[in-house]
Coordinates of C-alpha atoms in Angstrom, one line a residue:
M1 CA 35.1 112.8 18.4
V2 CA 37.7 111.3 16.2
L3 CA 37.1 114.3 13.6
C4 CA 37.8 116.3 16.0
E5 CA 40.6 115.6 18.5
L6 CA 41.9 115.7 14.0
A7 CA 40.9 118.9 13.4
E8 CA 42.2 119.9 17.2
A9 CA 46.0 118.0 16.0
L10 CA 46.1 119.5 12.3
I11 CA 45.2 122.7 13.8
D12 CA 48.3 122.7 16.5
R13 CA 50.4 122.2 13.2
G14 CA 49.7 125.0 11.7
M15 CA 47.2 123.6 9.3
Q16 CA 43.8 126.2 7.9
V17 CA 40.9 122.9 8.7
T18 CA 37.1 123.4 8.1
V19 CA 34.4 121.1 9.1
L20 CA 31.2 119.9 6.9
C21 CA 28.9 117.9 9.2
N22 CA 25.4 117.1 9.4
A23 CA 24.2 118.9 12.0
Q24 CA 26.6 120.7 15.1
A25 CA 25.4 121.6 18.2
D26 CA 27.7 123.8 20.6
L27 CA 28.8 121.3 23.1
V28 CA 31.1 119.4 19.6
A29 CA 31.5 123.0 17.3
A30 CA 32.2 125.6 20.0
P31 CA 35.6 124.0 21.3
L32 CA 36.4 123.6 17.0
V33 CA 35.3 127.6 16.2
A34 CA 37.5 128.6 20.0
R35 CA 40.7 126.9 18.1
G36 CA 40.2 128.4 14.6
V37 CA 38.1 125.6 12.5
R38 CA 35.6 126.5 10.7
V39 CA 32.6 124.6 11.2
T40 CA 29.0 124.1 9.0
D41 CA 26.0 122.3 8.3
D42 CA 25.8 123.7 5.0
P43 CA 27.3 122.3 2.3
D44 CA 26.8 125.1 -0.2
N45 CA 29.1 126.9 1.7
I46 CA 31.9 124.3 0.5
T47 CA 34.2 124.8 -1.9
L48 CA 36.2 120.9 -2.6
A49 CA 39.1 122.3 -4.5
K50 CA 39.9 124.8 -2.5
F51 CA 41.1 121.6 0.0
D52 CA 44.7 119.4 -0.6
V53 CA 43.6 117.3 1.7
V54 CA 39.7 115.5 2.2
Y55 CA 39.4 113.1 5.6
C56 CA 35.6 112.1 5.2
Q57 CA 33.3 110.1 7.5
H58 CA 29.9 108.8 7.0
Q59 CA 29.8 109.4 3.1
L60 CA 29.4 113.0 3.5
V61 CA 31.9 113.6 0.1
S62 CA 29.2 111.6 -2.0
L63 CA 27.2 115.4 -1.5
L64 CA 30.0 117.5 -2.7
I65 CA 31.5 115.7 -6.2
P66 CA 28.6 116.1 -8.5
G67 CA 29.0 119.8 -7.9
A68 CA 32.3 119.9 -7.6
I69 CA 34.0 118.0 -10.7
A70 CA 34.2 120.3 -12.7
A71 CA 36.5 122.9 -10.8
L72 CA 38.6 119.3 -9.7
L73 CA 39.5 119.1 -13.2
A74 CA 40.0 122.4 -13.6
R75 CA 42.5 122.5 -10.9
P76 CA 45.7 123.5 -12.0
D77 CA 48.1 122.3 -9.2
R78 CA 47.2 119.1 -7.7
L79 CA 44.3 117.0 -6.6
P80 CA 43.0 116.6 -3.2
V81 CA 45.1 113.4 -1.1
F82 CA 40.7 112.0 -0.3
V83 CA 40.7 110.1 3.4
Y84 CA 37.8 108.1 4.1
N85 CA 37.4 106.5 8.3
H86 CA 35.0 103.8 8.6
L87 CA 34.2 104.3 12.3
S88 CA 31.4 100.4 12.6
P89 CA 31.3 97.9 11.1
F90 CA 27.2 98.0 11.2
E91 CA 25.8 101.5 11.4
A92 CA 24.7 102.7 7.7
F93 CA 26.7 105.4 7.9
E94 CA 29.6 103.6 7.8
T95 CA 29.1 101.7 4.1
P96 CA 31.3 103.0 1.4
G97 CA 29.0 103.7 -1.1
P98 CA 28.2 102.4 -4.9
F99 CA 31.0 104.6 -6.7
V100 CA 32.4 107.3 -5.4
E101 CA 35.3 106.5 -2.2
A102 CA 36.2 102.9 -4.4
A103 CA 36.8 106.1 -7.6
L104 CA 38.7 108.5 -5.0
A105 CA 39.5 107.2 -2.4
D106 CA 43.4 107.8 -1.7
I107 CA 43.8 106.0 2.0
I108 CA 40.9 104.3 3.3
L109 CA 41.0 103.9 7.0
C110 CA 39.3 101.9 10.0
N111 CA 38.8 101.8 13.5
S112 CA 38.8 98.1 14.1
D113 CA 39.6 94.5 12.9
E114 CA 36.2 94.1 13.3
T115 CA 35.8 97.3 10.6
R116 CA 38.0 95.5 8.9
T117 CA 37.0 92.0 8.0
Q118 CA 33.4 94.2 6.9
L119 CA 34.9 96.0 4.2
D120 CA 36.8 93.4 3.1
L121 CA 33.7 92.2 1.7
Y122 CA 33.2 95.4 -0.8
G123 CA 36.9 94.0 -2.1
A124 CA 39.4 95.6 -3.2
P125 CA 40.9 98.6 -2.5
F126 CA 38.8 98.1 0.6
D127 CA 40.5 95.5 1.0
D128 CA 43.9 97.3 1.5
A129 CA 42.3 99.5 5.4
V130 CA 44.6 100.9 7.5
L131 CA 43.5 101.1 10.9
F132 CA 43.2 104.1 12.2
P133 CA 41.9 103.4 15.8
N134 CA 40.7 106.1 17.9
P135 CA 44.2 107.3 19.5
A136 CA 44.2 109.2 22.4
P137 CA 46.0 112.7 22.1
D138 CA 49.0 113.0 23.6
R139 CA 47.7 115.3 26.4
F140 CA 45.8 112.0 28.1
L141 CA 49.3 110.6 28.1
C142 CA 50.7 110.0 31.7
D143 CA 53.6 108.1 33.6
N144 CA 51.7 107.7 36.6
P145 CA 49.5 104.8 37.3
A146 CA 46.7 104.5 39.6
P147 CA 47.8 103.4 43.4
Q148 CA 47.8 99.8 43.8
G149 CA 45.8 97.7 45.8
R150 CA 41.6 98.1 46.5
L151 CA 39.2 100.5 43.6
T152 CA 38.9 103.3 46.0
R153 CA 37.2 105.7 43.2
L154 CA 35.9 105.0 39.7
L155 CA 34.9 106.5 36.8
A156 CA 32.0 105.6 34.3
V157 CA 31.8 106.7 31.4
S158 CA 29.0 106.0 28.8
N159 CA 26.2 107.6 26.4
H160 CA 23.7 104.4 26.9
M161 CA 24.4 103.2 30.0
P162 CA 22.5 99.4 30.9
K163 CA 20.0 99.5 34.2
E164 CA 22.4 96.5 35.5
V165 CA 25.5 98.3 35.5
S166 CA 24.1 101.8 36.7
A167 CA 22.0 98.6 40.1
A168 CA 26.2 97.7 40.4
L169 CA 27.6 101.6 40.5
T170 CA 25.3 102.0 43.2
L171 CA 26.1 99.1 44.8
L172 CA 30.0 99.8 44.6
E173 CA 29.4 103.8 46.0
Q174 CA 27.4 101.6 48.9
D175 CA 30.0 99.7 49.1
G176 CA 32.4 103.5 50.6
I177 CA 33.9 103.3 47.4
T178 CA 33.3 107.1 44.9
V179 CA 31.6 106.5 41.4
T180 CA 32.3 109.5 39.3
R181 CA 29.2 109.5 35.8
I182 CA 29.9 111.5 32.1
G183 CA 27.3 110.7 29.5
R184 CA 24.7 111.7 28.0
K185 CA 21.6 111.4 31.6
Y186 CA 24.6 112.8 33.4
V187 CA 27.1 114.8 32.8
H188 CA 27.6 115.6 29.6
R189 CA 30.8 117.1 28.4
R190 CA 34.2 115.9 26.5
L191 CA 36.6 113.9 28.8
T192 CA 39.7 115.7 30.5
P193 CA 42.9 114.0 31.3
A194 CA 41.7 115.5 34.6
D195 CA 38.8 113.3 34.6
I196 CA 41.4 109.9 33.7
A197 CA 44.3 110.8 36.4
G198 CA 41.5 111.4 38.4
H199 CA 40.3 108.3 39.3
D200 CA 41.6 104.8 39.9
A201 CA 39.4 103.3 36.9
V202 CA 37.6 103.5 34.2
L203 CA 34.5 101.7 33.1
T204 CA 33.5 102.1 29.4
I205 CA 33.8 100.8 26.0
G206 CA 35.0 102.3 22.4
K207 CA 37.5 105.5 22.3
T208 CA 37.4 106.1 26.5
V209 CA 39.5 102.7 26.3
Q210 CA 42.3 104.4 24.5
Y211 CA 42.4 108.1 27.2
A212 CA 42.0 105.6 29.5
F213 CA 45.1 103.2 29.1
A214 CA 47.3 106.5 27.7
G215 CA 46.3 107.6 31.0
R216 CA 47.6 104.1 32.3
R217 CA 44.1 103.3 34.2
A218 CA 42.7 100.0 34.8
V219 CA 40.0 99.7 32.4
F220 CA 36.4 97.5 32.9
C221 CA 34.4 97.4 29.4
Y222 CA 31.5 96.6 29.7
D223 CA 28.1 98.2 28.4
K224 CA 25.5 98.1 26.1
F225 CA 26.9 95.0 24.3
A226 CA 28.2 93.7 27.4
G227 CA 31.8 92.8 27.3
P228 CA 34.5 91.2 28.4
G229 CA 34.6 93.0 31.8
W230 CA 38.6 94.6 33.3
I231 CA 40.6 93.9 30.5
T232 CA 44.4 92.9 30.8
A233 CA 46.8 90.8 29.3
A234 CA 44.4 87.4 28.4
N235 CA 42.0 89.7 26.4
F236 CA 43.2 92.8 25.4
A237 CA 44.2 91.3 21.2
A238 CA 40.4 89.9 21.5
A239 CA 39.0 93.1 22.8
A240 CA 41.0 95.6 20.8
K241 CA 39.7 93.4 16.8
A242 CA 36.3 95.1 18.5
N243 CA 37.1 98.3 19.1
F244 CA 36.6 97.8 22.9
S245 CA 32.9 97.5 22.1
G246 CA 32.3 95.0 24.4
R247 CA 31.1 92.7 21.3
S248 CA 34.2 90.5 21.5
D249 CA 32.7 89.1 25.2
P250 CA 29.0 89.4 25.0
R251 CA 28.0 87.9 28.0
P252 CA 25.1 90.0 29.9
R253 CA 26.3 90.5 33.9
S254 CA 23.3 90.6 37.2
P255 CA 24.1 94.0 38.6
E256 CA 25.8 91.5 42.0
Q257 CA 28.4 90.0 39.4
L258 CA 29.4 93.1 37.9
A259 CA 30.2 94.7 41.4
Q260 CA 32.3 91.9 42.3
E261 CA 34.4 91.3 39.6
L262 CA 34.6 95.4 39.3
I263 CA 36.2 94.6 43.1
A264 CA 38.0 91.6 43.2
G265 CA 39.9 91.5 39.9
F266 CA 40.9 95.4 40.1
G267 CA 44.4 94.4 41.2
G268 CA 45.5 92.5 38.4
A269 CA 44.0 94.7 35.5
A270 CA 45.2 98.2 37.3
S271 CA 48.8 96.0 36.9
F272 CA 48.3 95.7 33.6
A273 CA 47.7 99.3 32.7
K274 CA 50.8 100.2 34.5
D275 CA 52.6 98.1 32.7
L276 CA 51.4 99.2 29.2
K277 CA 55.0 99.5 28.0
R278 CA 54.6 102.2 25.1
D279 CA 55.2 100.5 22.0
H280 CA 51.8 99.0 22.9
L281 CA 49.7 101.8 23.1
T282 CA 52.1 103.3 20.1
P283 CA 48.7 102.3 17.3
Y284 CA 46.6 104.6 20.5
L285 CA 48.4 107.6 20.4
L286 CA 46.7 110.0 17.4
T287 CA 50.7 111.8 16.9
P288 CA 52.6 108.7 16.1
Q289 CA 49.3 108.2 13.6
L290 CA 49.0 111.4 12.3
D291 CA 52.7 111.6 11.8
A292 CA 52.1 108.2 9.6
F293 CA 48.6 109.1 8.0
L294 CA 50.0 112.5 7.1
A295 CA 53.5 111.6 5.4
K296 CA 51.4 108.7 3.5
A297 CA 49.4 111.6 2.5
L298 CA 52.2 113.6 1.2
S299 CA 53.7 110.6 -0.9
I300 CA 50.2 109.8 -3.2
A301 CA 50.0 113.5 -3.8
E302 CA 53.2 114.0 -4.9
D303 CA 52.4 110.6 -7.5
D304 CA 51.7 111.6 -11.3
G305 CA 50.5 107.7 -12.2
L306 CA 47.6 108.5 -9.3
Q307 CA 46.9 111.6 -10.2
A308 CA 46.4 110.9 -13.8
A309 CA 43.8 108.0 -12.8
K310 CA 42.2 109.9 -10.5
R311 CA 41.7 112.5 -12.8
A312 CA 40.1 109.8 -15.0
H313 CA 37.6 108.5 -12.2
L314 CA 36.7 111.7 -11.9
Q315 CA 35.5 112.3 -16.0
H316 CA 33.8 108.6 -15.4
L317 CA 32.0 109.4 -12.4
A318 CA 30.9 112.2 -14.3
T319 CA 30.0 111.1 -17.3
T320 CA 28.2 108.0 -16.4
G321 CA 26.3 109.0 -14.0
Q322 CA 28.0 107.6 -11.1
A323 CA 28.1 110.7 -9.0
L324 CA 24.6 112.1 -9.0
R325 CA 23.4 109.0 -8.2
E326 CA 25.0 108.3 -5.3
E327 CA 24.8 112.4 -3.9
R328 CA 20.9 111.4 -4.2
L329 CA 21.2 108.0 -2.5
Y330 CA 23.0 109.2 -0.4
A331 CA 20.6 112.1 0.5
L332 CA 18.0 109.9 0.9
I333 CA 20.2 107.6 3.9
R334 CA 21.4 111.2 5.3
R335 CA 17.2 112.6 5.2
E336 CA 16.5 109.2 7.6
F337 CA 19.4 109.8 9.6
L338 CA 18.8 113.2 10.6
G339 CA 14.9 112.6 10.9
R340 CA 15.6 109.1 13.2
H341 CA 17.6 111.8 15.7
H342 CA 14.7 114.8 15.8
L343 CA 17.0 116.3 12.8
Q344 CA 15.3 117.5 10.4
Q345 CA 13.4 120.1 11.4
H346 CA 17.0 121.8 11.4
V347 CA 17.6 120.8 8.2
R348 CA 14.3 122.0 7.3
A349 CA 15.0 124.7 8.2
Q350 CA 18.6 125.7 6.6
A351 CA 17.0 124.5 3.7
K352 CA 14.1 127.1 3.4
A353 CA 16.7 129.7 4.8
A354 CA 19.2 129.0 1.7
M355 CA 15.9 128.9 -0.8
S356 CA 14.8 132.4 0.5
S357 CA 18.8 134.2 -0.7
R358 CA 18.4 132.1 -3.9
D359 CA 14.8 134.1 -4.7
V360 CA 16.5 137.2 -3.5
K361 CA 19.8 137.1 -5.2
T362 CA 17.5 135.7 -8.7
H363 CA 14.1 138.0 -7.8
P364 CA 13.7 141.6 -7.6
P365 CA 11.9 143.0 -5.2
R366 CA 8.3 142.8 -5.5
G367 CA 6.1 146.1 -5.4
V368 CA 4.1 146.1 -2.4
G369 CA 0.4 144.6 -3.9
D370 CA 2.3 142.1 -6.6

């Protein structure tokens, strides 16, 4: 969703955007295509040297570099600005590759202080990572806070809802509270500003927290990592450092304890959300983050010294074989990831189709009996 919202924001600014992903589903890809974004899961469809900015999550660019170096070095104008974003301190796909990112990254982003601390372990240039904390699009901004008083309408958003949370929600419903569930096991779709505005509070973790605070709604932060519960002035900073994941306070509770907390603590959390100032929200809003991001990218693109250094790094990646080594390493990680998520059959079919296409181009048609 970070990438999707970034792509949509760039389209709104009149830019041409292409998305290369490991695998695509209509739930994510179709809305992007409808907005004018080109979406593909075939690396052979990408000509890296044609782009002004290359934004990378999950090291996917590593698949492209060996075949792109010659064209990049032959590019008559300035090289693309390479931007890498890291969205987790522990997911393997979020770990920097051994060579390419360190050589080419002009801007390194991360979603939280927790992730930045992990990147610090790799030394330069990763110790200069800039926070890009899952900012919410402007459409989620709302200056009308929820009615104060008793919690009456709760939005629960999770793709991996723990059993104790599910049971707690049932207890709330028995107490007369309306609960809306959105997630893989329930209604599985993208959130809208209306979802946030239509409820008094949101029970969730991660990126949805930014949507809720932009909409001036109280947040109960608890999911598979447990969590601090209602976010207030007392725990906001600690929760933010851990990407609002719940890892800032990993205390599991019983369904009864959660239901009691949800009812008793709503008033204070709602007041905190209502009183959030715009300067508190600015780091979590996409427009100011994107303004800073694009200004920095333009400055980098116009820096002759950085351009020369990047050309030297590309040459080094080629002559040392580092680009090819990383491509093969990433291919192994990618195969494992796609297999774990049961997407391997899709990739094999894609590879078979690509091979057949190459055969048609390479060999003349055969006669009957050949």
